[in-house]
Every structure is written in structure tokens, then in C-alpha cells.
mmCIF file of C-alpha atoms and ligand atoms in Angstrom:
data_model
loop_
_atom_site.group_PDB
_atom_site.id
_atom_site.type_symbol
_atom_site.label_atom_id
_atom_site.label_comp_id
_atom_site.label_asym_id
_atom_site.label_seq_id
_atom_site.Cartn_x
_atom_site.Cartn_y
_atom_site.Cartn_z
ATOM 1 C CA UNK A 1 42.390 -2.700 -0.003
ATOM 2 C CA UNK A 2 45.732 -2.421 -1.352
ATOM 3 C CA UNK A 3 48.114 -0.109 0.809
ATOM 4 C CA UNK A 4 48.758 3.185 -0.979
ATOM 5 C CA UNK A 5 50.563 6.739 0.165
ATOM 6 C CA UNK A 6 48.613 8.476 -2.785
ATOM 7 C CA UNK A 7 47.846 11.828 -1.919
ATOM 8 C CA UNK A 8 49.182 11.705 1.995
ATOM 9 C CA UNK A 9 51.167 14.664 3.980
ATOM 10 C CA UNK A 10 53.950 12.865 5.661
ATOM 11 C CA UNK A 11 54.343 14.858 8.803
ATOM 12 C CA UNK A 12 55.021 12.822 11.823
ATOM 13 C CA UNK A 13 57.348 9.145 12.081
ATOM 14 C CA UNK A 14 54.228 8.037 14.250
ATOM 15 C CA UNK A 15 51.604 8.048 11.225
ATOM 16 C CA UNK A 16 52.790 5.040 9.321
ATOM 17 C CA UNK A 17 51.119 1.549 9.618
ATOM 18 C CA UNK A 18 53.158 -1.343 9.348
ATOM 19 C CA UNK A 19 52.387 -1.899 6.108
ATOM 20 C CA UNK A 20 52.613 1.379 5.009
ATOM 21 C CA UNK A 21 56.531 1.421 6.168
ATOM 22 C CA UNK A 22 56.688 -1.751 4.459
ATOM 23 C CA UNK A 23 55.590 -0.237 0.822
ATOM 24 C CA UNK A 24 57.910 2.587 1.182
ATOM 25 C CA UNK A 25 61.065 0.873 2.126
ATOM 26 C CA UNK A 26 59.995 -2.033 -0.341
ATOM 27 C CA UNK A 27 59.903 0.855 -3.008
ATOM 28 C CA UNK A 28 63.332 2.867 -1.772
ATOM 29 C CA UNK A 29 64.834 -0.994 -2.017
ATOM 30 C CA UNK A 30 63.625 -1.297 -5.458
ATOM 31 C CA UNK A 31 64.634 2.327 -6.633
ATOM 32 C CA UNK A 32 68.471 2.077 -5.233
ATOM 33 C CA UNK A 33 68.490 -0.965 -7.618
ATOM 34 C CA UNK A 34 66.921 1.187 -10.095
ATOM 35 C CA UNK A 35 69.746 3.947 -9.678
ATOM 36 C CA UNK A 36 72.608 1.438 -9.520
ATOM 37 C CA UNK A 37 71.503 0.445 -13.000
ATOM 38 C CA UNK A 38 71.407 3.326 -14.754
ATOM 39 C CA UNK A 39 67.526 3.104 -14.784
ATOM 40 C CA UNK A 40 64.723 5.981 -13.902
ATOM 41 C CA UNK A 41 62.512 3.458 -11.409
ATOM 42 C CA UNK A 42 59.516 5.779 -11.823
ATOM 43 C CA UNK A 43 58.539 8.349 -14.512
ATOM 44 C CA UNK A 44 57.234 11.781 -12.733
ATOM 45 C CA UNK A 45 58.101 13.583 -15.933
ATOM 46 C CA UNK A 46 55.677 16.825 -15.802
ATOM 47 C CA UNK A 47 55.495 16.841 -12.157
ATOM 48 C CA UNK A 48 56.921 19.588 -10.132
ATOM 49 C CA UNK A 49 57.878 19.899 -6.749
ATOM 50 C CA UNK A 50 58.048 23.236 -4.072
ATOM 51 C CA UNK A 51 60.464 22.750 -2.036
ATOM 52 C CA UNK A 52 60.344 25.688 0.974
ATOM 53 C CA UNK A 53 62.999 25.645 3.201
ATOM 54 C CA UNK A 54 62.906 28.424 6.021
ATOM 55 C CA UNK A 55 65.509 27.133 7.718
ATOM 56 C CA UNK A 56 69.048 26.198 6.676
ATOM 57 C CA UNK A 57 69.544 22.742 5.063
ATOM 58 C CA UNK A 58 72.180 21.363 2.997
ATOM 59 C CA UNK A 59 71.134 17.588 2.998
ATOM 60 C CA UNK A 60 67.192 17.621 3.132
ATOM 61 C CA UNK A 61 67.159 19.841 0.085
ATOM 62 C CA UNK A 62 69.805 18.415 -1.825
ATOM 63 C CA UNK A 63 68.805 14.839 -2.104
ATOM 64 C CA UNK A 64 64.365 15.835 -1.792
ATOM 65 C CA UNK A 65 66.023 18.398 -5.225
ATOM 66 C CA UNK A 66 68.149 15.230 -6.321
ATOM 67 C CA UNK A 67 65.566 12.685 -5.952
ATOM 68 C CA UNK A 68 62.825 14.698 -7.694
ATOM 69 C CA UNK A 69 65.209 15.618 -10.667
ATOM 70 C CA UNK A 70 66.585 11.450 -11.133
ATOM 71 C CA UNK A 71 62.644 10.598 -11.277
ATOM 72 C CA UNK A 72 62.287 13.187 -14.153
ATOM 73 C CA UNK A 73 60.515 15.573 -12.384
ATOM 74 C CA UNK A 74 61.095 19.372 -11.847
ATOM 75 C CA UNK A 75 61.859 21.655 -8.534
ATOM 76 C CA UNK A 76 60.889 24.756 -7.820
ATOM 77 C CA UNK A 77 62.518 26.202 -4.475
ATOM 78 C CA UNK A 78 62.033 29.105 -2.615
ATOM 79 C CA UNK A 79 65.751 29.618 -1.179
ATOM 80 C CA UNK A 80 65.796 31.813 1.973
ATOM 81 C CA UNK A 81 62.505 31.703 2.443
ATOM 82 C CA UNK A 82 62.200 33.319 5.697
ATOM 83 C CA UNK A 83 63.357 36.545 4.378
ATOM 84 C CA UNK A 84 62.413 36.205 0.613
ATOM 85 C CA UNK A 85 59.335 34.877 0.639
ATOM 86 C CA UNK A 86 55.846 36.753 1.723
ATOM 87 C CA UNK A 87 56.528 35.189 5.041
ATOM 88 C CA UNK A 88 58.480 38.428 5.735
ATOM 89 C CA UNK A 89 55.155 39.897 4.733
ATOM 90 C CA UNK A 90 53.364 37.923 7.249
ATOM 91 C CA UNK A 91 51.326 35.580 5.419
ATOM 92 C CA UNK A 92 50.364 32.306 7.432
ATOM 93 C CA UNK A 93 52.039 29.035 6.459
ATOM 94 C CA UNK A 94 47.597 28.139 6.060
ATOM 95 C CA UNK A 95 47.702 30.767 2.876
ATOM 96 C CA UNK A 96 50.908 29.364 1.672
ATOM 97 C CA UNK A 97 49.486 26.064 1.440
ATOM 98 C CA UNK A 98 46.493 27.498 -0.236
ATOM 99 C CA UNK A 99 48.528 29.072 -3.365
ATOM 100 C CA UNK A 100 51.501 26.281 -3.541
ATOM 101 C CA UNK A 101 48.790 24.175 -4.505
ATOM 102 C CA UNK A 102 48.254 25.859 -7.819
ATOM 103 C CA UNK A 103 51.776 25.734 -8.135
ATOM 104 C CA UNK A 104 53.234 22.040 -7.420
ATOM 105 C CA UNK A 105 52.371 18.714 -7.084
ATOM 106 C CA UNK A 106 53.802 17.906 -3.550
ATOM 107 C CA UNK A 107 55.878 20.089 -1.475
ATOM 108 C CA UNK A 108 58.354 19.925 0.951
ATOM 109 C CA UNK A 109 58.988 22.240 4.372
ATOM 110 C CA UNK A 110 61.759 22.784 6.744
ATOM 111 C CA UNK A 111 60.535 25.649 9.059
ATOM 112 C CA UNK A 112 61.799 26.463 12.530
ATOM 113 C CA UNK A 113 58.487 26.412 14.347
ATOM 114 C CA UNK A 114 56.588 23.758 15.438
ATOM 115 C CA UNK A 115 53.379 21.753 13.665
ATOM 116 C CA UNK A 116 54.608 24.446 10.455
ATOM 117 C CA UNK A 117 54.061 21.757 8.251
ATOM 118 C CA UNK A 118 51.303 20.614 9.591
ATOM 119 C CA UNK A 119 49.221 24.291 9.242
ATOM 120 C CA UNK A 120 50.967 24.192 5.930
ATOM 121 C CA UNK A 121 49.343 20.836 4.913
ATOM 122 C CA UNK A 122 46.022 22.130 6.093
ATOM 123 C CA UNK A 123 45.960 24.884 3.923
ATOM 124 C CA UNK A 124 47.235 22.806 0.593
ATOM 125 C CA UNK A 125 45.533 20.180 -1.741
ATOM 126 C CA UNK A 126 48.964 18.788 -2.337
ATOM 127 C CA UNK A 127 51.200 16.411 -0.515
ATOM 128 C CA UNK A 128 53.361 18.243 2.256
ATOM 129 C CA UNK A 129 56.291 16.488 3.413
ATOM 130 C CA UNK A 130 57.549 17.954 6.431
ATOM 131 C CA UNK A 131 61.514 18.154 6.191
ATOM 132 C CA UNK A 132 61.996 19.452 10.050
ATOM 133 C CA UNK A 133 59.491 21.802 11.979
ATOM 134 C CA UNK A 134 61.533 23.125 14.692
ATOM 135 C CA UNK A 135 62.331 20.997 17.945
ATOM 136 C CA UNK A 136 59.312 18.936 16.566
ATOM 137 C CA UNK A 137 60.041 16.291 13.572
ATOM 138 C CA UNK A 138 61.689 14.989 10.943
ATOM 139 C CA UNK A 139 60.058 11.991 9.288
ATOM 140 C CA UNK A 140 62.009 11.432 6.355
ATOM 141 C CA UNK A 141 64.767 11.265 8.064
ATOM 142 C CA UNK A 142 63.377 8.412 10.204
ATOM 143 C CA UNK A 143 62.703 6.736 7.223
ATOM 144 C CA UNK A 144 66.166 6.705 6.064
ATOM 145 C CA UNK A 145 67.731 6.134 9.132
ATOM 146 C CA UNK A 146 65.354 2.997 9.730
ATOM 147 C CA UNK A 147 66.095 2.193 6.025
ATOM 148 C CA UNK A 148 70.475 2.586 6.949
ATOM 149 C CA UNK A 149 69.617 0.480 10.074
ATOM 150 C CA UNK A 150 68.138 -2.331 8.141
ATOM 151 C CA UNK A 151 71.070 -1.983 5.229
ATOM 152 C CA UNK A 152 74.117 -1.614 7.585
ATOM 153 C CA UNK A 153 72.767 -4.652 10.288
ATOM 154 C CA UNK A 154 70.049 -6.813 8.204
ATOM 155 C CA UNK A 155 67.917 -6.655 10.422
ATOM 156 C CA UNK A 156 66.102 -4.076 13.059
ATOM 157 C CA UNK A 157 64.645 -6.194 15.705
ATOM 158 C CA UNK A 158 66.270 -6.897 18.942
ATOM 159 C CA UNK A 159 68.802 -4.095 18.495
ATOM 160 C CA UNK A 160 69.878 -1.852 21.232
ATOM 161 C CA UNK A 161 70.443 1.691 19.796
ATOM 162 C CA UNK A 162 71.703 4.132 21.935
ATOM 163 C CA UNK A 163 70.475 7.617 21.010
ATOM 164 C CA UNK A 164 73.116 10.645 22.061
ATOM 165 C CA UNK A 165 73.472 14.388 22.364
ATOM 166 C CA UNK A 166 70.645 16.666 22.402
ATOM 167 C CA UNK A 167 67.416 14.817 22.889
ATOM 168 C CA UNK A 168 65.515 17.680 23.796
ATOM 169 C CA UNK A 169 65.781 20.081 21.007
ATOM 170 C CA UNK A 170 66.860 17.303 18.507
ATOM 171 C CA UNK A 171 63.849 16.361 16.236
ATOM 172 C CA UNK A 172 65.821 13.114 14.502
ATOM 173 C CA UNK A 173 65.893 11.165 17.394
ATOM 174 C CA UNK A 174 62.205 12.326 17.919
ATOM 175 C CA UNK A 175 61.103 10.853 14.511
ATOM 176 C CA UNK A 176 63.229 7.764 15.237
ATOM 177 C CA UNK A 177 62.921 6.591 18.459
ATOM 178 C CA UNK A 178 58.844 6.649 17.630
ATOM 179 C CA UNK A 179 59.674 4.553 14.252
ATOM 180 C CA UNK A 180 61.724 2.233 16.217
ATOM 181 C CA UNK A 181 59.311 1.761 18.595
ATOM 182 C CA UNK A 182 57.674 -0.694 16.380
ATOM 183 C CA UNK A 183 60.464 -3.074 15.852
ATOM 184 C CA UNK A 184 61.604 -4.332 19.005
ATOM 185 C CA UNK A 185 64.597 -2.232 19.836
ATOM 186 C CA UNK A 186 65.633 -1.589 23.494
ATOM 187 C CA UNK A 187 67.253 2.253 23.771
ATOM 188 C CA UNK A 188 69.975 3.971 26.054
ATOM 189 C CA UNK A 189 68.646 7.588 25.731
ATOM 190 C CA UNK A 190 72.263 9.380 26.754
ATOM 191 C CA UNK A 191 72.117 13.366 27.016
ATOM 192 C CA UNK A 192 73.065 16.271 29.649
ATOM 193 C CA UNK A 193 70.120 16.836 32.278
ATOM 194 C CA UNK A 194 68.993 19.650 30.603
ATOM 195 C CA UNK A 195 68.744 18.302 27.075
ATOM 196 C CA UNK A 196 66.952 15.014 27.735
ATOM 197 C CA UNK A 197 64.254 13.395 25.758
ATOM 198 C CA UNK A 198 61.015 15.259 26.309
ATOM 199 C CA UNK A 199 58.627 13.672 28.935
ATOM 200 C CA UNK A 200 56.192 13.576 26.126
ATOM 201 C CA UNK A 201 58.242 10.706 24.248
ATOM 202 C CA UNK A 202 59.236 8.913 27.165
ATOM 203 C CA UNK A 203 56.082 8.048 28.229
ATOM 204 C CA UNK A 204 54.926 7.316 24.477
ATOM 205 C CA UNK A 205 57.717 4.982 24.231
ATOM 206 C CA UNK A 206 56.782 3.264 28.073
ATOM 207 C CA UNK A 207 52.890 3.075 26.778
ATOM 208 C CA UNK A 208 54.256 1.333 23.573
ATOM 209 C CA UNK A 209 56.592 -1.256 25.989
ATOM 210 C CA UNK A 210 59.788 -0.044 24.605
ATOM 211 C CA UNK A 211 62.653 -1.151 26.522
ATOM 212 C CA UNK A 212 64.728 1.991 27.616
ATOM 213 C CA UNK A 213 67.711 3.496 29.626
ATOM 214 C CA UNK A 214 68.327 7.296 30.509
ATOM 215 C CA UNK A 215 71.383 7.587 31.303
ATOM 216 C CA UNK A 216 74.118 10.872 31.371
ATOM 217 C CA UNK A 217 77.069 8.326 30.344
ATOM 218 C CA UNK A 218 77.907 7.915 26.886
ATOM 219 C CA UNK A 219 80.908 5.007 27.114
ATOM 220 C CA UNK A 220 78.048 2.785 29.183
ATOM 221 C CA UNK A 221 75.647 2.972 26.135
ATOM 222 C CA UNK A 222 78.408 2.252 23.712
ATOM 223 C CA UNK A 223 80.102 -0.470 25.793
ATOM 224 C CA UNK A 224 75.774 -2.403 25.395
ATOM 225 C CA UNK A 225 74.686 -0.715 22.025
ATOM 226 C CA UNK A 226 74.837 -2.203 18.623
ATOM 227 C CA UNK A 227 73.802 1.093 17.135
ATOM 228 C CA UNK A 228 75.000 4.575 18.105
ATOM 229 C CA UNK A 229 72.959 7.171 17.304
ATOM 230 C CA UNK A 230 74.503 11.080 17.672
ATOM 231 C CA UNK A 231 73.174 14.019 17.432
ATOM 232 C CA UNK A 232 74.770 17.976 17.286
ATOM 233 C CA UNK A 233 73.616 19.883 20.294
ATOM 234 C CA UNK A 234 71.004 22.171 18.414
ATOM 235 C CA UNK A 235 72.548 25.859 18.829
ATOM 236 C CA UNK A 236 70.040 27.121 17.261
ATOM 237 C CA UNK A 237 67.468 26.274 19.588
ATOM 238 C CA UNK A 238 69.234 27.855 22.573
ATOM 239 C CA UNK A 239 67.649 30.886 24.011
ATOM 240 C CA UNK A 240 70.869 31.469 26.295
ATOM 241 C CA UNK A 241 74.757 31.351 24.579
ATOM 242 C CA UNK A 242 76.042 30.572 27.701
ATOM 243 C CA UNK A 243 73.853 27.513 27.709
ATOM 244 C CA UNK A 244 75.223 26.558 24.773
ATOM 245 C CA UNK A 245 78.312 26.833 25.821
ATOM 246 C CA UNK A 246 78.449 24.839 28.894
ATOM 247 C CA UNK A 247 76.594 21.889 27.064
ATOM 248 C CA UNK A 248 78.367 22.098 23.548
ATOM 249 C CA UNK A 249 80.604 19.605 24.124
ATOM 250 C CA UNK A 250 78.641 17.207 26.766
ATOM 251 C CA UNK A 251 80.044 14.387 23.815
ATOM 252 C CA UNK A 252 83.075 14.089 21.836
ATOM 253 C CA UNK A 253 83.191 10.201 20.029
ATOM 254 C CA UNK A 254 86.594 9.233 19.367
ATOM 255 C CA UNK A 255 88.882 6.051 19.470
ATOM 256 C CA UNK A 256 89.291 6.135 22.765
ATOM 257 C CA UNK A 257 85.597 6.440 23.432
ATOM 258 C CA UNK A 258 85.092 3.594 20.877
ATOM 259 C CA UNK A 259 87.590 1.115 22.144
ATOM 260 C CA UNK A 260 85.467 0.533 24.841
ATOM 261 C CA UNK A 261 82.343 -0.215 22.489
ATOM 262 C CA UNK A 262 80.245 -3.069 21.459
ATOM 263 C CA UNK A 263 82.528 -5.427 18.669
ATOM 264 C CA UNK A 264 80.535 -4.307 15.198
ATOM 265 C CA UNK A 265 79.263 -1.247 16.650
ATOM 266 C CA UNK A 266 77.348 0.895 14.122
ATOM 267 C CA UNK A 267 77.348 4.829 14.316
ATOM 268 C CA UNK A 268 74.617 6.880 12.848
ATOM 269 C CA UNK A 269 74.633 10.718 12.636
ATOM 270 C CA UNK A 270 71.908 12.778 10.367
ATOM 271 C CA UNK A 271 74.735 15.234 9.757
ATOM 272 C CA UNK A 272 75.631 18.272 9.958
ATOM 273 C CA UNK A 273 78.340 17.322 12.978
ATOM 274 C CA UNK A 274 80.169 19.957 14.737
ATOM 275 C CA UNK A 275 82.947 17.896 17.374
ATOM 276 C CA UNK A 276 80.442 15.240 18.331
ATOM 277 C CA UNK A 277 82.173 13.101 16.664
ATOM 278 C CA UNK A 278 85.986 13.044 15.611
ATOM 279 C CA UNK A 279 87.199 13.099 12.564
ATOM 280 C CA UNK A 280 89.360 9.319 13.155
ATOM 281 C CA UNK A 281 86.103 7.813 13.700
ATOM 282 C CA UNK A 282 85.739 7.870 9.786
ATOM 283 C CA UNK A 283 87.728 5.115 8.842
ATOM 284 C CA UNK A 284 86.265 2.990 11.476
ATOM 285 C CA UNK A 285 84.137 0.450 9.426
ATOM 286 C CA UNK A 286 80.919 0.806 11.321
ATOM 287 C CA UNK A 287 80.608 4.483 10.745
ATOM 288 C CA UNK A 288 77.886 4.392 8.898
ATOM 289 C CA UNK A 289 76.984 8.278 8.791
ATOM 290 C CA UNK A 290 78.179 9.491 4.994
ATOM 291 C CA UNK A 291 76.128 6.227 3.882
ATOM 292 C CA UNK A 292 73.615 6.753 5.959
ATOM 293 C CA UNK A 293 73.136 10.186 4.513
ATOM 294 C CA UNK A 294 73.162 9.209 0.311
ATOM 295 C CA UNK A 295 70.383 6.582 1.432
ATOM 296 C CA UNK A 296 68.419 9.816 1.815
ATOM 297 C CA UNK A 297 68.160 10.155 -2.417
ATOM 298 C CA UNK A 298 66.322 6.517 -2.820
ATOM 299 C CA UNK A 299 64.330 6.898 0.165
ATOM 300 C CA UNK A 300 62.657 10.434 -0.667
ATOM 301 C CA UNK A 301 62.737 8.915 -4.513
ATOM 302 C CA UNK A 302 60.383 6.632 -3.190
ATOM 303 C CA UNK A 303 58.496 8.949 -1.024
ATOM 304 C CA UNK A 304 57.867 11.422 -3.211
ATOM 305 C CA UNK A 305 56.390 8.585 -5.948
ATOM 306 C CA UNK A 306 54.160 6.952 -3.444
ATOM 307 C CA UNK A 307 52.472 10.581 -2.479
ATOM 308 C CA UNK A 308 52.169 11.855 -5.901
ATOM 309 C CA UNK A 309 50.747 8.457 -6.890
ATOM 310 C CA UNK A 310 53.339 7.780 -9.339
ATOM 311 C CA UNK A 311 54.102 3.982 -7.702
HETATM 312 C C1 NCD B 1 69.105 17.382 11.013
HETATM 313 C C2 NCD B 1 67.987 18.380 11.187
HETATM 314 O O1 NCD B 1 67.861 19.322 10.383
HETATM 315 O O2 NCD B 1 67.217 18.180 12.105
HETATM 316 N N1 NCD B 1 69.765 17.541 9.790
HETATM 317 C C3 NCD B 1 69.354 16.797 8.727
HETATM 318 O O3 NCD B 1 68.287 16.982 8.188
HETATM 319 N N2 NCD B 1 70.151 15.786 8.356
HETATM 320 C C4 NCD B 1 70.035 17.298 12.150
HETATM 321 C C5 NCD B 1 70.655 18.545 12.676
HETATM 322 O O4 NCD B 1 70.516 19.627 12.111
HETATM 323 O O5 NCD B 1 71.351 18.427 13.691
#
């Protein structure tokens, strides 16, 4: 049987078979062509899709918005949600689902608790793409990531990637280091004590064989990584300020930091950055980060035409 998306939630990085992963960044591959050219790669006139974000977002939205709109499709969005929509009314995310589905034909969610999208999905008839459910995940930003990786090196396998900052509350490097798993890569998982990767992950990753390195120091990664990976320490997940405070700046990448790096070094980010990284470290050539995040229009292009059955 032929591999399809059609009329899938995409809600965790761990759901995708190989081949699966294969037809979507086959398809994101094809529709960056598409864009370059001046050409709509798939036609989702009449379609619409919800996007509900009840959390702040300036990339997810924008390119899920942009991506819809260059297929020829329309958005509706409920902006604010968590104070504008009947969520303030205390309606569950399950009765949500229930009416977006008379509304749209696939829907997106960034919500600040965990499995959101998930009770979402089970309510709705419709695609739900999970953009971020709290400290949980964030698939499609896995996707794109992977998709950067494979653009900015050529290849994925055999890379050591070197995921930094807040691995606890982050939910990127959740999605990631689970889509990695299945190419090969060996990790240095660098992060504070008290913000390391969840035990949960860890041991998924040492069922799956992964290769991996906890480790507090940041210049020993990047000295043995050919991919650098960093994340903002998640404020927003911080019950205590002072917390916060003490751990804000754990990392600051800067010149100095990357002299000592792997030759060809790539840096990721999924943006927004606070000081995790410093401003010089733009015009190095292997920051990859502003690239990394327009990658995110063909690869949710794609998404959203493989769910919706329009590829
Ligand atoms: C990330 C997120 O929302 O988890 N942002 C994004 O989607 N690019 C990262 C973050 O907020 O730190």
C-alpha cells in the first residue's frame, strides 16, 4: 500500500515511519522548488485552515498562515485564544475539536498544557497538527529542523549534534532528539542540573541505541559536535523567578565560545533567542538558524497537503 498522511493528526516526532518521513521531506523538497519558481506545488484552493494558538507564537503561525495562503488555501485564526476564545468560558479542548470540525479542514494548536492537542484531535474529524503543547512537543518543528539538517550538511547519519540550554522544559529538542533517533546520530545533551533532558527521553533514546553524552559543559560539546543545537531557557515554564534567574544565562554562544568548535560547525536555534546566542555569531557561515527557520514555510506546505490529502 502506497504511504499516505491523508487524514492523520501529527502530534508527536515519534509517530512517523520511515517512509512516512521520507514522503514528507520528499514533498517539502519538491515544494521549495515549487516556490523558487514562481509555481503553487499543490492546489488547496477552497480549503481552510483553524489555526488556534493559546500561546504566543510568532514563527509557528506565520509560516503554518504563510504556507496555507501560497497553496491557495484560506486561514481562519483565533488570535489570543486563551482569553478570546470560549476557553475563558471553560469549554474542553474535546468540544473544541468537536465544532472546529464543521469549521476547517485541518487545524493547527499551540497550547501551554500538555497532550492539548492530542484531547483536541480526539474530539475533531479533522487533521490536528500540534504546533507546541506545553513542555511536551513540537513535531513540525522536528520536521524542519531534520529537513535544515539534511540541507545545511547533506546528509544526517553519523552526525554528532549537541543539543543545549533547557532540555527539560524545552519541547524542540524533545521532538528532535526522538526524530534523530532514527538516523544514526550520537548526542551531547548539555544543560544546568536542573534543566536536563527528562528521564523519560533518556531512556527512550538508550532503548533505541542512541549514542549519547550528558554533560553540564557547553565548549566540550562544541569542541566534538558537527551540529549545535540551542535552545532559550523556557521562562515561561518556571514556577519560581528566582529560578529563572539563576539559570537564565547557564549559555551565552559567542566567538570566543566558537573558536574552540568543530571546523564547519553548524548552529541550529528554533528561535525566539534571548542571549543564548550573540549577536556576532550571525555572520559566522554555519549559523544556520534564520535559514533554518524560512525552511519552516515548505515543510508545513507539505504537511498540511499530505493531511488534507491534497498530495
Ligand atoms: C519554540 C517553541 O515554541 O517551542 N519556538 C518555535 O516554535 N520556533 C522554541 C521556544 O519558544 O523557545
Amino acid at each position: 500500500m502506497a504511504t499516505t498522511l491523508k487524514g492523520k493528526d501529527i502530534l508527536r516526532a515519534d509517530q512517523f515511519t520511515p517512509a512516512e518521513l521520507g514522503l514528507i521531506l520528499e514533498t517539502a523538497v519538491r515544494f521549495e522548488a515549487a516556490l523558487r519558481a514562481g509555481e503553487r506545488p499543490a492546489n488547496m484552493a477552497g480549503k481552510l485552515l483553524a489555526t488556534l494558538f493559546y500561546e504566543p507564537s510568532t514563527r509557528t503561525r506565520l509560516s503554518f498562515e504563510t504556507a496555507m495562503l501560497r497553496l491557495g488555501g484560506q486561514v481562519l485564526s483565533v488570535a489570543e485564544a486563551k482569553t478570546s476564545s470560549s476557553a475563558a468560558k471553560g469549554e474542553t479542548l474535546y468540544d473544541t475539536g468537536k465544532m472546529i470540525e464543521g469549521y476547517a479542514d485541518v487545524a493547527v494548536i499551540r497550547h501551554p498544557l500538555l497532550g492539548s492537542a492530542q484531547e483536541l484531535a480526539e474530539g475533531a474529524g479533522i487533521p490536528i497538527i500540534n504546533g507546541g503543547d506545553g513542555a511536551g512537543q513540537h513535531p513540525t518543528q522536528a520536521l524542519l529542523d531534520l529537513y535544515t539538517l539534511i540541507k545545511e550538511k547533506g546528509r544526517v547519519d553519523g552526525l554528532t549534534v549537541a543539543l543545549a540550554g533547557d532540555l527539560k522544559n524545552g519541547r524542540t529538542v524533545h521532538s528532535l532528539s526522538a526524530l534523530l533517533a532514527n538516523f544514526g546520530v550520537k548526542f551531547y545533551l548539555v544543560s544546568p542540573a536542573a534543566l536536563s533532558m527528562p528521564p523519560d527521553i533518556v531512556s527512550q533514546l538508550a532503548r533505541r541505541r542512541v549514542e549519547m553524552v550528558e554533560t553540564m559543559d557547553l565548549a566540550e560539546a562544541v569542541a566534538h559536535s558537527d551540529v549545535l543545537y540551542m535552545t532559550r531557557i523556557q521562562k515561561e515554564r518556571f514556577s519560581d523567578p528566582a529560578e529563572y534567574e539563576r539559570l537564565k544565562n547557564s549559555y551565552v554562544l559567542d566567538s570566543a565560545l566558537l573558536a574552540g568548535a568543530k571546523p564547519g560547525i553548524t548552529i541550529l536555534h528554533p528561535l525566539p533567542r534571548v542571549d543564548e546566542i550573540a549577536r556576532e555569531v550571525d555572520a559566522y557561515e554555519g549559523a544556520a538558524y534564520f535559514r533554518q527557520a524560512a525552511n519552516g514555510v515548505p515543510v508545513r506546505m507539505a504537511l498540511l497537503a499530505l493531511v488534507t490529502g491534497q498530495e
